PDB file of C-alpha atoms in Angstrom:
ATOM      1  CA  MET A   1       9.412 -33.301   6.061  1.00  0.00           C
ATOM      2  CA  ALA A   2      11.590 -33.139   9.163  1.00  0.00           C
ATOM      3  CA  ALA A   3      12.302 -29.486   8.405  1.00  0.00           C
ATOM      4  CA  LEU A   4       8.541 -28.806   8.480  1.00  0.00           C
ATOM      5  CA  SER A   5       7.859 -30.414  11.842  1.00  0.00           C
ATOM      6  CA  GLY A   6       6.358 -27.773  14.084  1.00  0.00           C
ATOM      7  CA  PHE A   7       6.211 -25.244  11.222  1.00  0.00           C
ATOM      8  CA  ASP A   8       3.509 -22.618  11.903  1.00  0.00           C
ATOM      9  CA  ILE A   9       2.463 -21.022   8.632  1.00  0.00           C
ATOM     10  CA  ASP A  10       0.521 -18.282  10.422  1.00  0.00           C
ATOM     11  CA  ALA A  11       3.477 -17.216  12.545  1.00  0.00           C
ATOM     12  CA  PRO A  12       4.951 -13.958  11.136  1.00  0.00           C
ATOM     13  CA  ARG A  13       8.298 -14.355   9.385  1.00  0.00           C
ATOM     14  CA  TRP A  14       9.355 -10.996  10.808  1.00  0.00           C
ATOM     15  CA  ASP A  15       8.750  -9.378  14.180  1.00  0.00           C
ATOM     16  CA  GLN A  16       5.445  -7.508  13.893  1.00  0.00           C
ATOM     17  CA  PHE A  17       6.126  -5.489  17.039  1.00  0.00           C
ATOM     18  CA  THR A  18       8.844  -3.481  15.239  1.00  0.00           C
ATOM     19  CA  PHE A  19       8.516  -1.110  12.292  1.00  0.00           C
ATOM     20  CA  MET A  20      11.281  -2.870  10.316  1.00  0.00           C
ATOM     21  CA  GLY A  21       9.642  -6.236  10.849  1.00  0.00           C
ATOM     22  CA  ARG A  22       6.301  -4.911   9.606  1.00  0.00           C
ATOM     23  CA  LEU A  23       8.035  -3.162   6.691  1.00  0.00           C
ATOM     24  CA  LYS A  24       9.580  -6.442   5.492  1.00  0.00           C
ATOM     25  CA  HIS A  25       6.186  -8.127   5.862  1.00  0.00           C
ATOM     26  CA  PHE A  26       4.355  -5.506   3.795  1.00  0.00           C
ATOM     27  CA  PHE A  27       7.081  -5.289   1.164  1.00  0.00           C
ATOM     28  CA  ASN A  28       6.424  -9.007   0.790  1.00  0.00           C
ATOM     29  CA  ILE A  29       2.628  -8.969   0.495  1.00  0.00           C
ATOM     30  CA  THR A  30       2.233  -5.680  -1.440  1.00  0.00           C
ATOM     31  CA  ASP A  31       4.503  -6.959  -4.219  1.00  0.00           C
ATOM     32  CA  CYS A  32       2.648  -5.667  -7.299  1.00  0.00           C
ATOM     33  CA  ARG A  33       3.829  -8.640  -9.369  1.00  0.00           C
ATOM     34  CA  THR A  34       1.269 -10.808  -7.562  1.00  0.00           C
ATOM     35  CA  VAL A  35      -1.597  -9.045  -9.361  1.00  0.00           C
ATOM     36  CA  LEU A  36      -0.442 -10.725 -12.574  1.00  0.00           C
ATOM     37  CA  LEU A  37      -1.058 -14.217 -11.208  1.00  0.00           C
ATOM     38  CA  SER A  38      -4.157 -16.149 -12.224  1.00  0.00           C
ATOM     39  CA  ASP A  39      -6.978 -17.014  -9.819  1.00  0.00           C
ATOM     40  CA  SER A  40      -6.094 -20.690 -10.141  1.00  0.00           C
ATOM     41  CA  LYS A  41      -2.528 -19.968  -8.986  1.00  0.00           C
ATOM     42  CA  LEU A  42      -3.864 -18.026  -5.998  1.00  0.00           C
ATOM     43  CA  ASP A  43      -6.327 -20.810  -5.170  1.00  0.00           C
ATOM     44  CA  GLU A  44      -3.469 -23.318  -5.237  1.00  0.00           C
ATOM     45  CA  ALA A  45      -1.590 -21.160  -2.738  1.00  0.00           C
ATOM     46  CA  LYS A  46      -4.669 -20.974  -0.515  1.00  0.00           C
ATOM     47  CA  ALA A  47      -5.103 -24.744  -0.652  1.00  0.00           C
ATOM     48  CA  LEU A  48      -1.465 -25.242   0.372  1.00  0.00           C
ATOM     49  CA  VAL A  49      -1.822 -22.805   3.278  1.00  0.00           C
ATOM     50  CA  GLU A  50      -4.992 -24.510   4.489  1.00  0.00           C
ATOM     51  CA  SER A  51      -3.458 -27.970   4.179  1.00  0.00           C
ATOM     52  CA  CYS A  52      -0.479 -26.787   6.230  1.00  0.00           C
ATOM     53  CA  ARG A  53      -2.845 -25.454   8.879  1.00  0.00           C
ATOM     54  CA  ALA A  54      -4.555 -28.834   8.945  1.00  0.00           C
ATOM     55  CA  GLY A  55      -1.197 -30.596   9.361  1.00  0.00           C
ATOM     56  CA  SER A  56      -1.262 -32.397   6.011  1.00  0.00           C
ATOM     57  CA  VAL A  57       1.491 -30.796   3.925  1.00  0.00           C
ATOM     58  CA  PRO A  58       1.978 -32.533   0.545  1.00  0.00           C
ATOM     59  CA  PRO A  59       5.167 -34.658   0.388  1.00  0.00           C
ATOM     60  CA  GLY A  60       8.169 -32.829  -1.018  1.00  0.00           C
ATOM     61  CA  THR A  61       6.930 -29.388  -0.029  1.00  0.00           C
ATOM     62  CA  THR A  62       9.718 -27.045   1.065  1.00  0.00           C
ATOM     63  CA  VAL A  63       9.682 -24.211   3.590  1.00  0.00           C
ATOM     64  CA  GLU A  64      10.309 -21.758   0.739  1.00  0.00           C
ATOM     65  CA  GLN A  65       7.219 -23.012  -1.083  1.00  0.00           C
ATOM     66  CA  LEU A  66       5.131 -22.568   2.054  1.00  0.00           C
ATOM     67  CA  HIS A  67       6.436 -19.040   2.580  1.00  0.00           C
ATOM     68  CA  TYR A  68       5.614 -18.160  -1.033  1.00  0.00           C
ATOM     69  CA  ALA A  69       2.136 -19.650  -0.738  1.00  0.00           C
ATOM     70  CA  LYS A  70       1.538 -17.605   2.411  1.00  0.00           C
ATOM     71  CA  LYS A  71       2.754 -14.481   0.592  1.00  0.00           C
ATOM     72  CA  LEU A  72       0.197 -15.034  -2.163  1.00  0.00           C
ATOM     73  CA  TYR A  73      -2.494 -15.877   0.376  1.00  0.00           C
ATOM     74  CA  ASP A  74      -1.887 -12.707   2.414  1.00  0.00           C
ATOM     75  CA  SER A  75      -1.768 -10.539  -0.701  1.00  0.00           C
ATOM     76  CA  ALA A  76      -5.007 -11.823  -2.250  1.00  0.00           C
ATOM     77  CA  PHE A  77      -7.287 -13.217   0.483  1.00  0.00           C
ATOM     78  CA  HIS A  78      -9.079 -11.309   3.230  1.00  0.00           C
ATOM     79  CA  PRO A  79      -7.642 -12.029   6.719  1.00  0.00           C
ATOM     80  CA  ASP A  80     -11.111 -12.180   8.328  1.00  0.00           C
ATOM     81  CA  THR A  81     -13.143 -14.139   5.770  1.00  0.00           C
ATOM     82  CA  GLY A  82     -10.511 -16.024   3.759  1.00  0.00           C
ATOM     83  CA  ASP A  83     -12.326 -14.927   0.569  1.00  0.00           C
ATOM     84  CA  ARG A  84     -10.341 -13.834  -2.464  1.00  0.00           C
ATOM     85  CA  MET A  85     -10.372 -10.029  -2.652  1.00  0.00           C
ATOM     86  CA  ASN A  86     -11.171  -8.194  -5.865  1.00  0.00           C
ATOM     87  CA  LEU A  87      -8.044  -7.342  -7.841  1.00  0.00           C
ATOM     88  CA  ILE A  88      -8.355  -3.553  -7.781  1.00  0.00           C
ATOM     89  CA  GLY A  89      -8.992  -3.431  -4.024  1.00  0.00           C
ATOM     90  CA  ARG A  90      -5.862  -5.366  -3.021  1.00  0.00           C
ATOM     91  CA  MET A  91      -2.938  -3.532  -1.449  1.00  0.00           C
ATOM     92  CA  SER A  92      -0.707  -5.180  -4.053  1.00  0.00           C
ATOM     93  CA  PHE A  93      -2.602  -3.147  -6.699  1.00  0.00           C
ATOM     94  CA  GLN A  94      -1.906   0.159  -4.918  1.00  0.00           C
ATOM     95  CA  VAL A  95       1.302   0.811  -6.853  1.00  0.00           C
ATOM     96  CA  PRO A  96      -0.039   0.377 -10.431  1.00  0.00           C
ATOM     97  CA  GLY A  97      -3.455   1.817  -9.586  1.00  0.00           C
ATOM     98  CA  GLY A  98      -2.166   4.644  -7.427  1.00  0.00           C
ATOM     99  CA  MET A  99       0.610   5.697  -9.805  1.00  0.00           C
ATOM    100  CA  ALA A 100      -1.845   6.053 -12.687  1.00  0.00           C
ATOM    101  CA  LEU A 101      -4.488   7.998 -10.768  1.00  0.00           C
ATOM    102  CA  THR A 102      -2.070  10.196  -8.824  1.00  0.00           C
ATOM    103  CA  GLY A 103      -0.102  10.954 -11.979  1.00  0.00           C
ATOM    104  CA  PHE A 104      -3.249  12.093 -13.776  1.00  0.00           C
ATOM    105  CA  MET A 105      -4.451  14.172 -10.794  1.00  0.00           C
ATOM    106  CA  LEU A 106      -1.100  15.945 -10.582  1.00  0.00           C
ATOM    107  CA  GLN A 107      -0.981  16.574 -14.318  1.00  0.00           C
ATOM    108  CA  PHE A 108      -4.585  17.647 -14.944  1.00  0.00           C
ATOM    109  CA  TYR A 109      -5.274  20.044 -12.084  1.00  0.00           C
ATOM    110  CA  ARG A 110      -5.687  23.336 -13.920  1.00  0.00           C
ATOM    111  CA  THR A 111      -9.306  23.135 -15.142  1.00  0.00           C
ATOM    112  CA  VAL A 112     -12.435  22.411 -13.107  1.00  0.00           C
ATOM    113  CA  PRO A 113     -13.758  19.627 -15.430  1.00  0.00           C
ATOM    114  CA  ALA A 114     -10.417  17.794 -15.227  1.00  0.00           C
ATOM    115  CA  VAL A 115     -10.311  18.191 -11.435  1.00  0.00           C
ATOM    116  CA  VAL A 116     -13.869  16.886 -11.097  1.00  0.00           C
ATOM    117  CA  PHE A 117     -13.289  13.879 -13.355  1.00  0.00           C
ATOM    118  CA  TRP A 118     -10.011  12.675 -11.839  1.00  0.00           C
ATOM    119  CA  GLN A 119     -11.113  13.253  -8.236  1.00  0.00           C
ATOM    120  CA  TRP A 120     -14.263  11.236  -8.972  1.00  0.00           C
ATOM    121  CA  VAL A 121     -12.239   8.394 -10.492  1.00  0.00           C
ATOM    122  CA  ASN A 122      -9.791   8.457  -7.558  1.00  0.00           C
ATOM    123  CA  GLN A 123     -12.531   8.384  -4.923  1.00  0.00           C
ATOM    124  CA  SER A 124     -14.244   5.505  -6.724  1.00  0.00           C
ATOM    125  CA  PHE A 125     -10.938   3.643  -6.563  1.00  0.00           C
ATOM    126  CA  ASN A 126     -10.457   4.553  -2.875  1.00  0.00           C
ATOM    127  CA  ALA A 127     -13.978   3.467  -1.961  1.00  0.00           C
ATOM    128  CA  LEU A 128     -13.335   0.043  -3.481  1.00  0.00           C
ATOM    129  CA  VAL A 129      -9.984  -0.247  -1.657  1.00  0.00           C
ATOM    130  CA  ASN A 130     -11.539   0.789   1.664  1.00  0.00           C
ATOM    131  CA  TYR A 131     -14.411  -1.668   1.290  1.00  0.00           C
ATOM    132  CA  THR A 132     -12.084  -4.488   0.273  1.00  0.00           C
ATOM    133  CA  ASN A 133      -9.733  -3.942   3.244  1.00  0.00           C
ATOM    134  CA  ARG A 134     -12.382  -3.306   5.888  1.00  0.00           C
ATOM    135  CA  ASN A 135     -12.702  -5.386   9.040  1.00  0.00           C
ATOM    136  CA  ALA A 136     -15.138  -7.950   7.619  1.00  0.00           C
ATOM    137  CA  ALA A 137     -16.394  -8.916  11.083  1.00  0.00           C
ATOM    138  CA  SER A 138     -18.527  -5.753  10.903  1.00  0.00           C
ATOM    139  CA  PRO A 139     -20.817  -6.056   7.841  1.00  0.00           C
ATOM    140  CA  ILE A 140     -21.959  -2.959   5.933  1.00  0.00           C
ATOM    141  CA  THR A 141     -25.203  -2.630   3.950  1.00  0.00           C
ATOM    142  CA  PRO A 142     -25.403  -1.535   0.289  1.00  0.00           C
ATOM    143  CA  LYS A 143     -27.170   1.675   1.402  1.00  0.00           C
ATOM    144  CA  GLN A 144     -24.310   2.527   3.759  1.00  0.00           C
ATOM    145  CA  ILE A 145     -21.790   1.871   0.974  1.00  0.00           C
ATOM    146  CA  VAL A 146     -23.624   4.290  -1.345  1.00  0.00           C
ATOM    147  CA  VAL A 147     -23.839   6.963   1.381  1.00  0.00           C
ATOM    148  CA  ALA A 148     -20.122   6.552   2.212  1.00  0.00           C
ATOM    149  CA  TYR A 149     -19.108   6.736  -1.451  1.00  0.00           C
ATOM    150  CA  THR A 150     -21.307   9.757  -2.173  1.00  0.00           C
ATOM    151  CA  THR A 151     -20.146  11.650   0.915  1.00  0.00           C
ATOM    152  CA  ALA A 152     -16.439  11.030   0.310  1.00  0.00           C
ATOM    153  CA  THR A 153     -16.681  11.883  -3.384  1.00  0.00           C
ATOM    154  CA  SER A 154     -18.604  15.080  -2.638  1.00  0.00           C
ATOM    155  CA  THR A 155     -16.003  16.066  -0.030  1.00  0.00           C
ATOM    156  CA  ALA A 156     -13.121  15.507  -2.457  1.00  0.00           C
ATOM    157  CA  LEU A 157     -14.842  17.398  -5.270  1.00  0.00           C
ATOM    158  CA  ALA A 158     -15.884  20.319  -3.062  1.00  0.00           C
ATOM    159  CA  THR A 159     -12.370  20.598  -1.612  1.00  0.00           C
ATOM    160  CA  ALA A 160     -10.598  20.281  -4.964  1.00  0.00           C
ATOM    161  CA  VAL A 161     -12.887  22.601  -6.933  1.00  0.00           C
ATOM    162  CA  GLY A 162     -13.066  25.157  -4.100  1.00  0.00           C
ATOM    163  CA  LEU A 163      -9.314  25.290  -3.642  1.00  0.00           C
ATOM    164  CA  ASN A 164      -8.739  25.232  -7.390  1.00  0.00           C
ATOM    165  CA  LEU A 165     -10.821  28.398  -7.769  1.00  0.00           C
ATOM    166  CA  TYR A 166      -9.405  29.979  -4.605  1.00  0.00           C
ATOM    167  CA  THR A 167      -5.777  29.476  -5.652  1.00  0.00           C
ATOM    168  CA  LYS A 168      -6.108  30.861  -9.180  1.00  0.00           C
ATOM    169  CA  LYS A 169      -4.052  33.907  -8.189  1.00  0.00           C
ATOM    170  CA  ALA A 170      -1.728  32.004  -5.854  1.00  0.00           C
ATOM    171  CA  PRO A 171       1.777  30.833  -6.864  1.00  0.00           C
ATOM    172  CA  PRO A 172       1.606  27.900  -9.345  1.00  0.00           C
ATOM    173  CA  LEU A 173       3.064  25.460  -6.829  1.00  0.00           C
ATOM    174  CA  VAL A 174       0.145  26.030  -4.462  1.00  0.00           C
ATOM    175  CA  GLY A 175      -2.274  24.953  -7.180  1.00  0.00           C
ATOM    176  CA  ARG A 176      -0.280  21.762  -7.723  1.00  0.00           C
ATOM    177  CA  TRP A 177      -0.828  20.826  -4.073  1.00  0.00           C
ATOM    178  CA  VAL A 178      -4.619  21.064  -4.306  1.00  0.00           C
ATOM    179  CA  PRO A 179      -5.047  17.370  -5.331  1.00  0.00           C
ATOM    180  CA  PHE A 180      -3.243  16.231  -2.172  1.00  0.00           C
ATOM    181  CA  VAL A 181      -5.421  18.370   0.095  1.00  0.00           C
ATOM    182  CA  ALA A 182      -8.529  16.981  -1.611  1.00  0.00           C
ATOM    183  CA  VAL A 183      -7.303  13.384  -1.283  1.00  0.00           C
ATOM    184  CA  ALA A 184      -6.413  13.879   2.393  1.00  0.00           C
ATOM    185  CA  ALA A 185      -9.800  15.461   3.156  1.00  0.00           C
ATOM    186  CA  ALA A 186     -11.639  12.667   1.356  1.00  0.00           C
ATOM    187  CA  ASN A 187      -9.695   9.990   3.248  1.00  0.00           C
ATOM    188  CA  CYS A 188     -10.831  11.555   6.515  1.00  0.00           C
ATOM    189  CA  VAL A 189     -14.426  11.019   5.348  1.00  0.00           C
ATOM    190  CA  ASN A 190     -14.282   7.965   3.091  1.00  0.00           C
ATOM    191  CA  ILE A 191     -12.684   5.499   5.501  1.00  0.00           C
ATOM    192  CA  PRO A 192     -14.832   6.271   8.591  1.00  0.00           C
ATOM    193  CA  MET A 193     -17.993   6.301   6.462  1.00  0.00           C
ATOM    194  CA  MET A 194     -17.147   3.015   4.762  1.00  0.00           C
ATOM    195  CA  ARG A 195     -16.532   1.488   8.203  1.00  0.00           C
ATOM    196  CA  GLN A 196     -19.354   3.213  10.036  1.00  0.00           C
ATOM    197  CA  GLN A 197     -20.756  -0.064  11.354  1.00  0.00           C
ATOM    198  CA  GLU A 198     -17.618  -0.485  13.448  1.00  0.00           C
ATOM    199  CA  ILE A 199     -17.990   3.031  14.849  1.00  0.00           C
ATOM    200  CA  LEU A 200     -21.684   2.531  15.646  1.00  0.00           C
ATOM    201  CA  ASN A 201     -21.644  -1.063  16.910  1.00  0.00           C
ATOM    202  CA  GLY A 202     -18.011  -1.661  17.793  1.00  0.00           C
ATOM    203  CA  ILE A 203     -15.279  -3.873  16.387  1.00  0.00           C
ATOM    204  CA  ALA A 204     -14.757  -7.466  17.517  1.00  0.00           C
ATOM    205  CA  VAL A 205     -12.020  -7.688  20.147  1.00  0.00           C
ATOM    206  CA  THR A 206     -10.267 -10.784  21.501  1.00  0.00           C
ATOM    207  CA  ASP A 207      -7.728 -11.701  24.137  1.00  0.00           C
ATOM    208  CA  GLU A 208      -4.140 -12.591  23.289  1.00  0.00           C
ATOM    209  CA  ASN A 209      -5.168 -16.157  22.399  1.00  0.00           C
ATOM    210  CA  GLY A 210      -7.965 -15.102  20.036  1.00  0.00           C
ATOM    211  CA  ASN A 211     -10.872 -15.729  22.407  1.00  0.00           C
ATOM    212  CA  MET A 212     -13.794 -13.415  21.640  1.00  0.00           C
ATOM    213  CA  LEU A 213     -14.427 -10.813  24.365  1.00  0.00           C
ATOM    214  CA  GLY A 214     -17.012  -8.530  22.785  1.00  0.00           C
ATOM    215  CA  HIS A 215     -17.271  -5.432  20.578  1.00  0.00           C
ATOM    216  CA  SER A 216     -15.686  -2.052  21.258  1.00  0.00           C
ATOM    217  CA  ARG A 217     -16.401   1.322  19.642  1.00  0.00           C
ATOM    218  CA  LYS A 218     -13.242   2.803  21.146  1.00  0.00           C
ATOM    219  CA  ALA A 219     -11.151   0.070  19.550  1.00  0.00           C
ATOM    220  CA  ALA A 220     -12.860   0.786  16.222  1.00  0.00           C
ATOM    221  CA  ALA A 221     -12.075   4.503  16.539  1.00  0.00           C
ATOM    222  CA  LYS A 222      -8.411   3.751  17.239  1.00  0.00           C
ATOM    223  CA  GLY A 223      -8.074   1.336  14.321  1.00  0.00           C
ATOM    224  CA  ILE A 224      -9.842   3.604  11.819  1.00  0.00           C
ATOM    225  CA  THR A 225      -7.775   6.626  12.905  1.00  0.00           C
ATOM    226  CA  GLN A 226      -4.579   4.687  12.294  1.00  0.00           C
ATOM    227  CA  VAL A 227      -5.793   3.608   8.847  1.00  0.00           C
ATOM    228  CA  VAL A 228      -6.623   7.227   7.912  1.00  0.00           C
ATOM    229  CA  ILE A 229      -3.144   8.360   8.992  1.00  0.00           C
ATOM    230  CA  SER A 230      -1.546   5.509   7.022  1.00  0.00           C
ATOM    231  CA  ARG A 231      -3.473   6.310   3.843  1.00  0.00           C
ATOM    232  CA  ILE A 232      -2.620  10.019   3.944  1.00  0.00           C
ATOM    233  CA  THR A 233       1.021   9.166   4.622  1.00  0.00           C
ATOM    234  CA  MET A 234       0.967   6.790   1.639  1.00  0.00           C
ATOM    235  CA  SER A 235       0.130   9.553  -0.813  1.00  0.00           C
ATOM    236  CA  ALA A 236       1.891  12.494   0.854  1.00  0.00           C
ATOM    237  CA  PRO A 237       5.490  12.221  -0.489  1.00  0.00           C
ATOM    238  CA  GLY A 238       4.439  11.728  -4.101  1.00  0.00           C
ATOM    239  CA  MET A 239       1.778  14.433  -4.065  1.00  0.00           C
ATOM    240  CA  ILE A 240       3.853  16.997  -2.121  1.00  0.00           C
ATOM    241  CA  ILE A 241       7.416  16.460  -3.364  1.00  0.00           C
ATOM    242  CA  LEU A 242       6.652  15.587  -6.995  1.00  0.00           C
ATOM    243  CA  PRO A 243       4.942  18.939  -7.746  1.00  0.00           C
ATOM    244  CA  ILE A 244       8.103  20.703  -6.543  1.00  0.00           C
ATOM    245  CA  ILE A 245      10.222  18.548  -8.870  1.00  0.00           C
ATOM    246  CA  MET A 246       7.911  19.114 -11.837  1.00  0.00           C
ATOM    247  CA  GLN A 247       7.718  22.849 -11.146  1.00  0.00           C
ATOM    248  CA  ARG A 248      11.503  23.072 -11.520  1.00  0.00           C
ATOM    249  CA  LEU A 249      11.810  20.660 -14.445  1.00  0.00           C
ATOM    250  CA  GLU A 250       9.215  22.508 -16.505  1.00  0.00           C
ATOM    251  CA  LYS A 251      11.457  25.579 -16.565  1.00  0.00           C
ATOM    252  CA  TYR A 252      13.924  23.740 -18.813  1.00  0.00           C
ATOM    253  CA  ARG A 253      13.498  24.122 -22.559  1.00  0.00           C
ATOM    254  CA  PHE A 254      13.661  20.374 -23.273  1.00  0.00           C
ATOM    255  CA  MET A 255      10.726  19.798 -20.901  1.00  0.00           C
ATOM    256  CA  GLN A 256       8.710  22.509 -22.629  1.00  0.00           C
ATOM    257  CA  LYS A 257       9.154  20.613 -25.908  1.00  0.00           C
ATOM    258  CA  ILE A 258       7.811  17.318 -24.560  1.00  0.00           C
ATOM    259  CA  THR A 259       4.656  18.405 -22.730  1.00  0.00           C
ATOM    260  CA  PHE A 260       2.900  15.267 -24.015  1.00  0.00           C
ATOM    261  CA  LEU A 261       5.289  13.191 -21.879  1.00  0.00           C
ATOM    262  CA  HIS A 262       4.651  15.068 -18.628  1.00  0.00           C
ATOM    263  CA  ALA A 263       1.773  12.814 -17.555  1.00  0.00           C
ATOM    264  CA  PRO A 264       3.650   9.524 -18.209  1.00  0.00           C
ATOM    265  CA  LEU A 265       6.725  10.979 -16.502  1.00  0.00           C
ATOM    266  CA  GLN A 266       4.732  11.910 -13.403  1.00  0.00           C
ATOM    267  CA  MET A 267       3.120   8.479 -13.340  1.00  0.00           C
ATOM    268  CA  MET A 268       6.541   6.813 -13.376  1.00  0.00           C
ATOM    269  CA  MET A 269       7.848   9.030 -10.587  1.00  0.00           C
ATOM    270  CA  VAL A 270       4.724   8.473  -8.495  1.00  0.00           C
ATOM    271  CA  GLY A 271       5.259   4.745  -8.968  1.00  0.00           C
ATOM    272  CA  VAL A 272       8.769   5.062  -7.514  1.00  0.00           C
ATOM    273  CA  PHE A 273       7.356   6.836  -4.453  1.00  0.00           C
ATOM    274  CA  LEU A 274       4.551   4.294  -3.998  1.00  0.00           C
ATOM    275  CA  ILE A 275       6.814   1.250  -4.251  1.00  0.00           C
ATOM    276  CA  VAL A 276       8.311   2.464  -0.970  1.00  0.00           C
ATOM    277  CA  MET A 277       5.376   4.298   0.580  1.00  0.00           C
ATOM    278  CA  VAL A 278       2.698   1.593   0.240  1.00  0.00           C
ATOM    279  CA  PRO A 279       4.547  -0.901   2.486  1.00  0.00           C
ATOM    280  CA  ALA A 280       5.988   1.893   4.650  1.00  0.00           C
ATOM    281  CA  SER A 281       2.598   3.454   5.404  1.00  0.00           C
ATOM    282  CA  CYS A 282       1.002   0.061   6.072  1.00  0.00           C
ATOM    283  CA  SER A 283       3.832  -0.580   8.533  1.00  0.00           C
ATOM    284  CA  LEU A 284       3.282   2.516  10.668  1.00  0.00           C
ATOM    285  CA  PHE A 285       0.989   0.620  13.050  1.00  0.00           C
ATOM    286  CA  PRO A 286       0.653  -3.107  13.868  1.00  0.00           C
ATOM    287  CA  GLN A 287      -2.017  -4.906  11.839  1.00  0.00           C
ATOM    288  CA  ARG A 288      -3.123  -6.677  14.989  1.00  0.00           C
ATOM    289  CA  CYS A 289      -3.917  -3.598  17.021  1.00  0.00           C
ATOM    290  CA  SER A 290      -4.200  -3.583  20.824  1.00  0.00           C
ATOM    291  CA  LEU A 291      -6.010  -1.463  23.394  1.00  0.00           C
ATOM    292  CA  ALA A 292      -5.720  -1.524  27.176  1.00  0.00           C
ATOM    293  CA  VAL A 293      -8.766  -2.924  28.940  1.00  0.00           C
ATOM    294  CA  ALA A 294      -8.723   0.178  31.157  1.00  0.00           C
ATOM    295  CA  LYS A 295      -9.486   2.326  28.061  1.00  0.00           C
ATOM    296  CA  LEU A 296     -12.512   0.304  26.912  1.00  0.00           C
ATOM    297  CA  GLU A 297     -16.157   1.245  27.352  1.00  0.00           C
ATOM    298  CA  PRO A 298     -17.250   0.760  31.009  1.00  0.00           C
ATOM    299  CA  GLU A 299     -19.738  -2.026  30.216  1.00  0.00           C
ATOM    300  CA  LEU A 300     -17.229  -4.049  28.162  1.00  0.00           C
ATOM    301  CA  ARG A 301     -14.459  -3.450  30.689  1.00  0.00           C
ATOM    302  CA  GLU A 302     -16.667  -4.653  33.543  1.00  0.00           C
ATOM    303  CA  SER A 303     -17.736  -7.710  31.538  1.00  0.00           C
ATOM    304  CA  ILE A 304     -14.102  -8.699  30.901  1.00  0.00           C
ATOM    305  CA  ILE A 305     -13.075  -8.138  34.516  1.00  0.00           C
ATOM    306  CA  SER A 306     -16.041 -10.142  35.825  1.00  0.00           C
ATOM    307  CA  GLN A 307     -15.088 -13.118  33.634  1.00  0.00           C
ATOM    308  CA  TYR A 308     -11.301 -12.985  33.661  1.00  0.00           C
ATOM    309  CA  GLY A 309     -10.336 -10.770  36.588  1.00  0.00           C
ATOM    310  CA  ASP A 310      -7.015  -9.005  36.054  1.00  0.00           C
ATOM    311  CA  THR A 311      -5.574 -11.691  33.768  1.00  0.00           C
ATOM    312  CA  VAL A 312      -6.597  -9.833  30.580  1.00  0.00           C
ATOM    313  CA  LYS A 313      -4.720  -6.527  30.342  1.00  0.00           C
ATOM    314  CA  TYR A 314      -5.188  -5.812  26.631  1.00  0.00           C
ATOM    315  CA  VAL A 315      -7.699  -6.620  23.911  1.00  0.00           C
ATOM    316  CA  TYR A 316      -6.690  -7.223  20.279  1.00  0.00           C
ATOM    317  CA  PHE A 317      -8.404  -6.567  16.945  1.00  0.00           C
ATOM    318  CA  ASN A 318      -7.715  -6.365  13.200  1.00  0.00           C
ATOM    319  CA  LYS A 319      -7.516  -2.646  12.368  1.00  0.00           C
ATOM    320  CA  GLY A 320      -7.881  -3.182   8.610  1.00  0.00           C
ATOM    321  CA  LEU A 321      -5.659  -1.553   5.992  1.00  0.00           C
TER     322      LEU A 321
END
């Protein structure tokens, strides 16, 4: 127990102010093996984390066990509410879920029905991920969820089908890139729409010590923009580079004999990309985002200055994932 004296389970194991520190953190919590664990195992990890926070660590507990429990807690429980997130919406499910959907989108892009079906499935998956990883301090109504889902899906379908028809006479490689353009366009709509409450009413901001200061729309805009960039970056290498690889491989006779294996092959290669890109894209920006008080809305800025003077230089908020 002496080794655990003063142990802070919420303190990051790696420096979150550096990209490499964040990368190690997200490699840890996006480990896709955690999706195989039972709810009871996850609840045990949560109980251990909460007991550590309360200062009552069970006898015989090691630092390694606490780190592992925190890994499971961060991978499966929402940082704002502490509730267990649905399995499909967790970032640790991005590799198996993303590799399957991206592989199918890249393989079945030639016909309009296939494009419509796989873009619809992908946007349904994305909507669930975006809702699961939202900033839960800003609630969203069922009506807003339906509007966000419908708008994003319509955008993806319109982009994919329109470009699919437009590029019929273009070089084959151009057609292979259509799914990425559709996914990128939909992300620009899906995420802001799913988090529209934050844009309309502001996101909760605190000082460095976690004291609530108010709600800021500008902070929400910054956080959501960073999430959109991260999500597009997550899919970009697999959906841009892989079509080039497949375009060249399909020229070989052995590949022309095993067309039935093209989809599984693309899924496997997408998985390789995502194993790196999921944690890398999540690491582009700090999870605990900051914004200078000078850049806040005038009313919020004046409120902070009137209460704290010049002691508060920055506000902090959870940008979501």
